[in-house]
Short mmCIF file of C-alpha atoms in Angstrom, two decimals:
data_model
loop_
_atom_site.label_atom_id
_atom_site.label_comp_id
_atom_site.label_asym_id
_atom_site.label_seq_id
_atom_site.Cartn_x
_atom_site.Cartn_y
_atom_site.Cartn_z
CA MET A 26 74.16 104.94 80.21
CA ALA A 27 72.72 108.45 80.08
CA ALA A 28 74.21 111.03 82.40
CA ARG A 29 72.20 111.91 85.49
CA LYS A 30 71.23 115.56 85.21
CA HIS A 31 70.32 118.06 87.85
CA PHE A 32 70.10 121.84 88.02
CA PHE A 33 71.33 124.11 90.81
CA THR A 34 70.67 127.82 91.23
CA SER A 35 72.44 130.48 93.30
CA GLU A 36 71.83 134.21 93.52
CA SER A 37 73.83 137.28 94.48
CA VAL A 38 72.92 140.91 95.11
CA GLY A 39 74.91 144.04 94.34
CA GLU A 40 76.28 146.68 96.65
CA GLY A 41 73.26 148.93 96.08
CA HIS A 42 70.75 146.32 97.27
CA PRO A 43 69.18 147.61 100.53
CA ASP A 44 70.35 144.60 102.58
CA LYS A 45 73.89 144.92 101.26
CA LEU A 46 73.89 148.66 101.87
CA CYS A 47 73.16 147.84 105.51
CA ASP A 48 75.86 145.16 105.67
CA GLN A 49 78.43 147.62 104.33
CA ILE A 50 77.54 150.30 106.86
CA SER A 51 77.61 147.84 109.77
CA ASP A 52 81.01 146.56 108.65
CA GLY A 53 82.18 150.12 108.00
CA VAL A 54 81.41 150.94 111.63
CA LEU A 55 83.30 147.80 112.74
CA ASP A 56 86.31 148.77 110.64
CA GLU A 57 86.41 152.26 112.10
CA VAL A 58 86.31 150.86 115.65
CA LEU A 59 89.10 148.33 114.93
CA ARG A 60 91.18 151.05 113.24
CA GLN A 61 91.24 152.99 116.52
CA ASP A 62 90.69 150.25 119.10
CA PRO A 63 91.50 146.62 118.15
CA ASP A 64 89.97 145.46 121.44
CA GLY A 65 86.62 147.10 120.73
CA ARG A 66 83.48 144.96 120.88
CA VAL A 67 81.03 145.53 118.07
CA ALA A 68 77.61 144.15 117.21
CA CYS A 69 76.26 146.75 114.80
CA GLU A 70 72.90 146.47 113.03
CA THR A 71 71.62 148.78 110.30
CA TYR A 72 68.12 149.27 108.90
CA VAL A 73 67.20 151.29 105.84
CA THR A 74 63.94 152.34 104.23
CA MET A 75 62.77 155.19 102.04
CA GLY A 76 64.74 158.28 103.10
CA LEU A 77 65.82 156.83 106.47
CA LEU A 78 68.81 154.90 107.84
CA VAL A 79 68.92 153.60 111.43
CA VAL A 80 72.23 152.38 112.92
CA GLY A 81 71.99 150.49 116.22
CA GLY A 82 73.39 147.61 118.20
CA GLU A 83 75.90 147.18 121.02
CA ILE A 84 79.39 148.67 120.87
CA THR A 85 81.94 148.93 123.68
CA THR A 86 85.06 150.85 122.65
CA SER A 87 87.39 153.75 123.34
CA ALA A 88 87.05 154.79 119.69
CA TYR A 89 84.90 157.62 118.41
CA VAL A 90 82.90 156.92 115.27
CA ASP A 91 80.98 159.68 113.52
CA ILE A 92 78.05 157.53 112.42
CA GLN A 93 76.49 160.27 110.29
CA LYS A 94 79.66 161.07 108.37
CA LEU A 95 80.69 157.42 107.93
CA SER A 96 77.25 156.31 106.74
CA ARG A 97 76.88 159.13 104.22
CA LYS A 98 80.33 158.39 102.82
CA ILE A 99 79.48 154.71 102.29
CA ILE A 100 76.11 155.54 100.73
CA GLU A 101 77.86 157.96 98.36
CA ARG A 102 80.50 155.38 97.41
CA ILE A 103 77.80 152.82 96.66
CA GLY A 104 76.28 155.27 94.20
CA TYR A 105 73.18 156.79 95.79
CA VAL A 106 74.22 160.30 94.84
CA HIS A 107 71.08 161.67 93.20
CA PRO A 108 67.33 161.68 93.93
CA LYS A 109 66.71 159.90 90.61
CA TYR A 110 67.85 156.68 92.32
CA GLY A 111 65.27 157.12 95.09
CA PHE A 112 67.86 157.53 97.87
CA ASP A 113 70.46 160.26 98.26
CA HIS A 114 73.42 160.45 100.64
CA HIS A 115 72.93 164.20 100.98
CA THR A 116 69.33 164.16 102.16
CA CYS A 117 68.55 160.82 103.84
CA ALA A 118 67.85 160.95 107.58
CA ILE A 119 70.25 158.97 109.81
CA ILE A 120 69.43 157.89 113.38
CA ASN A 121 72.05 156.50 115.79
CA THR A 122 70.72 154.11 118.50
CA ILE A 123 73.95 152.36 119.58
CA ASN A 124 74.34 151.03 123.16
CA CYS A 125 77.09 149.14 125.07
CA GLN A 126 77.65 145.37 125.07
CA SER A 127 75.90 143.48 127.85
CA PRO A 128 78.22 142.90 130.84
CA ASP A 129 76.79 139.37 131.15
CA ILE A 130 78.23 138.56 127.71
CA ALA A 131 81.45 140.48 128.30
CA GLN A 132 82.42 138.47 131.40
CA GLY A 133 82.66 135.29 129.29
CA VAL A 134 84.31 136.87 126.27
CA ASP A 135 86.95 138.67 128.35
CA LYS A 136 88.29 135.28 129.45
CA GLY A 137 88.70 134.13 125.83
CA GLY A 138 85.37 132.35 125.52
CA ALA A 139 83.08 132.39 122.53
CA GLY A 140 80.90 135.48 122.19
CA ASP A 141 77.79 133.42 121.53
CA GLN A 142 76.47 129.90 121.19
CA GLY A 143 75.81 128.42 117.78
CA PHE A 144 77.19 126.31 114.96
CA MET A 145 79.33 127.47 112.05
CA VAL A 146 79.82 125.84 108.66
CA GLY A 147 82.72 125.80 106.22
CA TYR A 148 82.80 124.30 102.74
CA ALA A 149 85.13 123.83 99.79
CA CYS A 150 84.99 121.89 96.53
CA ARG A 151 86.93 121.50 93.28
CA GLU A 152 84.36 123.12 91.00
CA THR A 153 86.26 126.38 90.50
CA ASP A 154 89.78 127.72 90.91
CA GLU A 155 88.58 129.40 94.11
CA LEU A 156 87.49 125.97 95.43
CA MET A 157 83.92 127.26 95.57
CA PRO A 158 80.63 126.15 93.98
CA LEU A 159 80.31 127.46 90.42
CA PRO A 160 76.78 128.97 90.62
CA ILE A 161 77.53 131.36 93.49
CA MET A 162 80.90 132.41 92.07
CA LEU A 163 79.33 133.32 88.73
CA ALA A 164 76.43 135.12 90.43
CA HIS A 165 78.90 137.24 92.44
CA LYS A 166 80.95 138.03 89.37
CA LEU A 167 77.84 139.18 87.50
CA VAL A 168 76.83 141.76 90.11
CA ALA A 169 80.45 142.89 90.42
CA ARG A 170 80.47 143.36 86.65
CA MET A 171 77.27 145.42 86.86
CA ALA A 172 79.01 147.77 89.29
CA GLU A 173 82.05 147.98 87.02
CA VAL A 174 79.89 148.80 84.00
CA ARG A 175 77.94 151.41 85.97
CA ARG A 176 81.00 153.11 87.48
CA GLY A 177 82.79 153.12 84.15
CA ASN A 178 79.80 154.77 82.45
CA ILE A 179 79.80 151.93 79.93
CA LEU A 180 76.02 151.71 80.31
CA LYS A 181 75.12 155.13 81.68
CA TYR A 182 71.54 154.23 82.57
CA LEU A 183 72.38 151.66 85.28
CA GLY A 184 71.57 152.44 88.93
CA PRO A 185 73.16 151.04 92.12
CA ASP A 186 70.61 148.32 92.93
CA CYS A 187 70.97 144.96 91.19
CA LYS A 188 70.61 141.20 91.58
CA SER A 189 71.78 138.14 89.67
CA GLN A 190 70.90 134.47 89.55
CA VAL A 191 72.61 131.58 87.76
CA THR A 192 71.24 128.09 87.11
CA VAL A 193 73.91 125.52 86.27
CA GLU A 194 73.18 122.17 84.63
CA TYR A 195 75.15 119.25 86.08
CA HIS A 196 75.84 115.85 84.53
CA ASP A 197 76.81 113.14 87.01
CA GLY A 198 77.71 115.86 89.51
CA ALA A 199 79.95 117.84 87.14
CA ALA A 200 79.01 121.32 85.90
CA LYS A 201 78.37 121.28 82.14
CA ARG A 202 76.60 124.49 81.10
CA ILE A 203 74.50 127.41 82.26
CA ASP A 204 70.82 126.85 81.69
CA ALA A 205 69.46 130.22 82.85
CA VAL A 206 70.71 133.66 83.84
CA VAL A 207 68.68 136.27 85.72
CA LEU A 208 69.79 139.91 85.75
CA ALA A 209 67.82 142.56 87.62
CA CYS A 210 69.40 145.97 86.96
CA GLN A 211 68.08 149.25 88.33
CA HIS A 212 68.02 151.84 85.56
CA THR A 213 66.86 155.32 84.67
CA ALA A 214 63.66 155.88 82.68
CA ASP A 215 65.40 156.84 79.44
CA ILE A 216 65.68 153.20 78.26
CA LEU A 217 61.93 152.50 78.46
CA ASP A 218 59.99 151.91 75.26
CA ASP A 219 56.96 153.94 74.12
CA THR A 220 54.66 152.17 76.59
CA GLY A 221 56.78 153.28 79.54
CA GLU A 222 56.44 149.77 81.00
CA GLN A 223 59.26 147.84 79.32
CA ILE A 224 62.95 148.41 78.69
CA THR A 225 63.82 148.41 75.01
CA ASN A 226 65.18 145.31 73.30
CA LYS A 227 68.30 147.34 72.56
CA ALA A 228 68.93 147.93 76.27
CA ARG A 229 68.19 144.29 77.12
CA ASN A 230 70.69 143.08 74.54
CA GLU A 231 73.28 145.64 75.70
CA ILE A 232 73.02 144.31 79.25
CA ILE A 233 73.42 140.70 78.10
CA GLU A 234 76.38 141.49 75.85
CA THR A 235 78.12 143.89 78.26
CA VAL A 236 77.41 142.32 81.65
CA ALA A 237 76.64 138.63 81.22
CA LYS A 238 78.67 137.23 78.35
CA PRO A 239 82.11 138.58 79.41
CA ILE A 240 81.65 136.79 82.74
CA LEU A 241 79.91 133.59 81.69
CA LYS A 242 82.01 132.97 78.55
CA ASN A 243 81.97 129.33 77.43
CA TRP A 244 79.49 128.25 80.09
CA VAL A 245 76.62 129.65 77.99
CA ASP A 246 75.35 128.20 74.72
CA LYS A 247 72.56 128.80 72.20
CA ASP A 248 70.01 127.30 74.59
CA THR A 249 70.92 129.42 77.62
CA LYS A 250 67.92 131.50 78.70
CA TYR A 251 68.30 135.13 79.78
CA TYR A 252 65.83 136.94 82.02
CA VAL A 253 66.63 140.67 82.17
CA ASN A 254 64.35 142.82 84.36
CA GLN A 255 61.65 140.25 83.88
CA THR A 256 58.81 142.48 85.15
CA GLY A 257 59.63 144.88 82.33
CA LYS A 258 61.37 147.68 84.16
CA PHE A 259 63.35 148.43 87.35
CA VAL A 260 63.31 152.21 87.73
CA VAL A 261 62.23 152.28 91.38
CA GLY A 262 64.95 150.47 93.34
CA GLY A 263 67.12 150.58 96.43
CA PRO A 264 65.64 151.74 99.74
CA GLN A 265 62.84 153.50 97.87
CA SER A 266 61.39 150.15 96.85
CA ASP A 267 62.48 147.79 99.62
CA THR A 268 63.62 147.93 103.23
CA GLY A 269 67.04 146.55 104.09
CA MET A 270 68.63 145.07 107.20
CA THR A 271 72.05 143.81 108.21
CA GLY A 272 72.47 140.05 108.00
CA ARG A 273 69.58 139.08 105.74
CA LYS A 274 71.68 137.64 102.91
CA ILE A 275 73.54 134.82 104.68
CA VAL A 276 73.14 132.36 101.78
CA VAL A 277 74.52 134.98 99.37
CA ASP A 278 77.36 135.62 101.83
CA THR A 279 78.35 131.95 102.08
CA TYR A 280 77.99 129.12 99.53
CA GLY A 281 74.88 129.98 97.57
CA GLY A 282 72.85 127.17 99.12
CA VAL A 283 75.22 124.32 98.19
CA ALA A 284 76.20 124.07 101.86
CA ALA A 285 73.85 125.08 104.64
CA PRO A 286 74.74 128.42 106.26
CA GLY A 287 75.71 128.49 109.91
CA GLY A 288 73.69 129.84 112.77
CA GLY A 289 74.32 133.55 112.34
CA ALA A 290 75.12 136.39 109.99
CA PHE A 291 78.57 138.01 109.74
CA SER A 292 78.38 141.74 109.09
CA GLY A 293 78.74 144.21 111.93
CA LYS A 294 80.24 141.64 114.32
CA ASP A 295 83.77 141.78 115.69
CA PRO A 296 85.74 138.50 115.58
CA THR A 297 85.12 137.57 119.23
CA LYS A 298 81.72 136.59 117.84
CA VAL A 299 82.20 133.04 116.58
CA ASP A 300 79.36 133.61 114.13
CA ARG A 301 82.05 135.35 112.12
CA SER A 302 85.47 134.09 113.19
CA ALA A 303 84.55 130.41 113.33
CA ALA A 304 82.80 130.57 109.96
CA TYR A 305 86.00 132.00 108.49
CA MET A 306 88.10 129.36 110.22
CA ALA A 307 85.77 126.60 109.03
CA ARG A 308 86.23 127.77 105.44
CA TYR A 309 90.01 127.91 106.01
CA VAL A 310 90.03 124.31 107.26
CA ALA A 311 87.78 122.98 104.49
CA LYS A 312 89.72 124.79 101.76
CA ASN A 313 93.06 123.47 102.99
CA ILE A 314 91.72 119.91 103.15
CA VAL A 315 90.54 120.13 99.54
CA ALA A 316 93.70 121.96 98.40
CA ALA A 317 95.78 119.18 99.99
CA GLY A 318 94.01 116.62 97.80
CA LEU A 319 92.47 114.89 100.81
CA ALA A 320 88.92 115.34 99.48
CA ASP A 321 87.08 116.70 96.45
CA ARG A 322 84.36 118.19 98.64
CA CYS A 323 84.57 119.04 102.32
CA LEU A 324 81.96 120.32 104.77
CA ILE A 325 82.96 121.17 108.32
CA HIS A 326 80.51 121.90 111.14
CA ILE A 327 81.76 123.48 114.42
CA ALA A 328 79.60 124.14 117.50
CA TYR A 329 80.23 126.56 120.40
CA VAL A 330 78.66 127.67 123.67
CA ILE A 331 78.93 131.21 124.99
CA GLY A 332 81.84 131.77 127.38
CA LYS A 333 83.70 128.51 126.55
CA ALA A 334 86.75 128.68 124.30
CA GLU A 335 86.94 125.15 122.89
CA PRO A 336 84.25 124.00 120.49
CA LEU A 337 81.63 121.58 121.73
CA ALA A 338 81.84 119.48 118.57
CA VAL A 339 83.63 119.27 115.21
CA MET A 340 82.11 117.29 112.33
CA ILE A 341 83.53 116.77 108.82
CA ASP A 342 81.68 115.31 105.83
CA THR A 343 83.50 114.68 102.52
CA PHE A 344 80.50 113.11 100.74
CA GLY A 345 82.49 109.97 100.03
CA SER A 346 85.25 111.87 98.22
CA SER A 347 88.09 111.14 100.66
CA LYS A 348 90.17 108.03 101.23
CA LEU A 349 90.60 109.07 104.86
CA SER A 350 87.91 108.51 107.45
CA GLU A 351 86.13 111.60 108.63
CA ALA A 352 87.39 110.86 112.16
CA ALA A 353 90.94 111.03 110.80
CA LEU A 354 90.22 114.37 109.16
CA VAL A 355 88.80 115.73 112.43
CA LYS A 356 91.98 114.57 114.17
CA LEU A 357 94.12 116.37 111.57
CA THR A 358 92.01 119.48 111.99
CA ASN A 359 92.37 119.53 115.76
CA GLU A 360 96.14 119.02 115.48
CA ASN A 361 96.70 121.77 112.90
CA PHE A 362 94.09 124.46 113.62
CA ASP A 363 93.36 126.30 116.86
CA LEU A 364 89.57 126.52 116.98
CA THR A 365 89.33 128.73 120.08
CA PRO A 366 88.26 132.37 119.54
CA ARG A 367 91.70 133.71 120.47
CA GLY A 368 93.41 131.10 118.32
CA MET A 369 91.26 131.85 115.29
CA ILE A 370 91.71 135.61 115.68
CA LYS A 371 95.48 135.21 115.88
CA GLU A 372 95.78 132.64 113.07
CA LEU A 373 93.70 134.66 110.61
CA ASN A 374 94.79 138.10 111.83
CA LEU A 375 91.18 139.19 112.31
CA LEU A 376 91.67 142.35 114.40
CA ARG A 377 92.20 144.46 111.28
CA PRO A 378 89.83 146.93 109.60
CA ILE A 379 89.14 144.56 106.70
CA TYR A 380 85.44 143.90 106.95
CA GLN A 381 83.64 146.43 104.77
CA LYS A 382 85.19 144.74 101.74
CA THR A 383 83.65 141.41 102.82
CA ALA A 384 80.13 142.86 102.94
CA CYS A 385 79.49 142.53 99.20
CA TYR A 386 80.32 139.83 96.60
CA GLY A 387 80.64 137.08 99.19
CA HIS A 388 82.90 136.35 102.14
CA PHE A 389 84.48 133.31 100.47
CA GLY A 390 86.24 132.59 97.20
CA ARG A 391 87.99 135.96 97.25
CA THR A 392 91.58 136.65 96.25
CA GLU A 393 92.20 140.03 97.94
CA PRO A 394 94.91 140.03 100.65
CA GLU A 395 92.41 140.91 103.41
CA PHE A 396 90.79 137.48 103.06
CA SER A 397 93.32 135.51 105.10
CA TRP A 398 90.93 132.57 105.51
CA GLU A 399 91.26 131.91 101.77
CA SER A 400 94.93 130.94 102.14
CA THR A 401 95.96 127.33 101.47
CA ASP A 402 99.19 127.63 103.43
CA LYS A 403 98.51 124.49 105.50
CA ALA A 404 97.69 122.20 102.59
CA ALA A 405 101.24 120.83 102.22
CA ALA A 406 101.51 119.98 105.93
CA LEU A 407 98.09 118.29 105.92
CA LYS A 408 99.03 116.21 102.90
CA LYS A 409 102.29 115.10 104.51
CA GLN A 410 100.63 114.17 107.80
CA ALA A 411 97.76 112.38 106.06
CA ALA A 412 100.26 110.15 104.19
CA LYS A 413 101.36 108.73 107.56
CA LEU A 414 97.87 107.78 108.70
#
């Protein structure tokens, strides 16, 4: 019987993408508040367009944050250091429009309740060592590689803005090969051909050989299709070509579309906002269930109401990959994980200045020590308890 085939595509965007620039500044502000005042409340939004950055939102804290200095430092680190990239940390205008958190929200949060209503989603699967879907992990690694190549002057013509996209071919639900790769790389004009409208074949091949193949390795074959700067060129990029806002890349930030995202974005929000803390906890739960061997795939859905600590509902779906009932898995979850805001903050140690690092290359599937929700430290206990059910 022939294998059932399907194709799945995920994308990622690099640190110089306007939306990701905004995410990094919003999380940079959050980190600076937590560094000085772990009890600070932060909901920071950033907007960028040609020559202008606006930082706003609601922040209540004893900390002092120099928004101008912090923002310019982050923009410089990203790589917008010269007018040739269309945005320059020296000359861009920066406007600060930050206010205080609403007292109507604060009165519920101060008692340990959730900072907002909504539902949060966590997911894990056995497709990669990170227990993440393969397409999104490869897409993240491609844009991270672009940054590495640019910063190392390996390809000196690359600019800060970039995007990637990976289409994986599956047979009977198992990843078999990469069918298509999309790379959009901002670059300087010196790699254009005589028409001035296309990058040279030499540059295109350099990007494939230097960026794509070291990451994709044996997943590609002779039939894999590459689309590099498919319009022909990508000289005008970053905020010069596109506006950016905090929180617009929630599918990139989560599971690349394999699992539905939750009800809110992450960046710029302190962990009393369950949009962030409960999404991290949901990933922690799902990853430990899969790591324990209790399921090959696990989706968890948690709902909250503003001002109430305990979740309104917890749902788990293993897509038929678990021998345990989903009710049994919910019971194990409730017995082993504290799903209240205070419990999640304590369990995952979330009152640390760790968030700017999360703002690019995905919030999940990471191995850095800041990403406490990626730990599988409860897998052994879950496995032992499940054996008694």
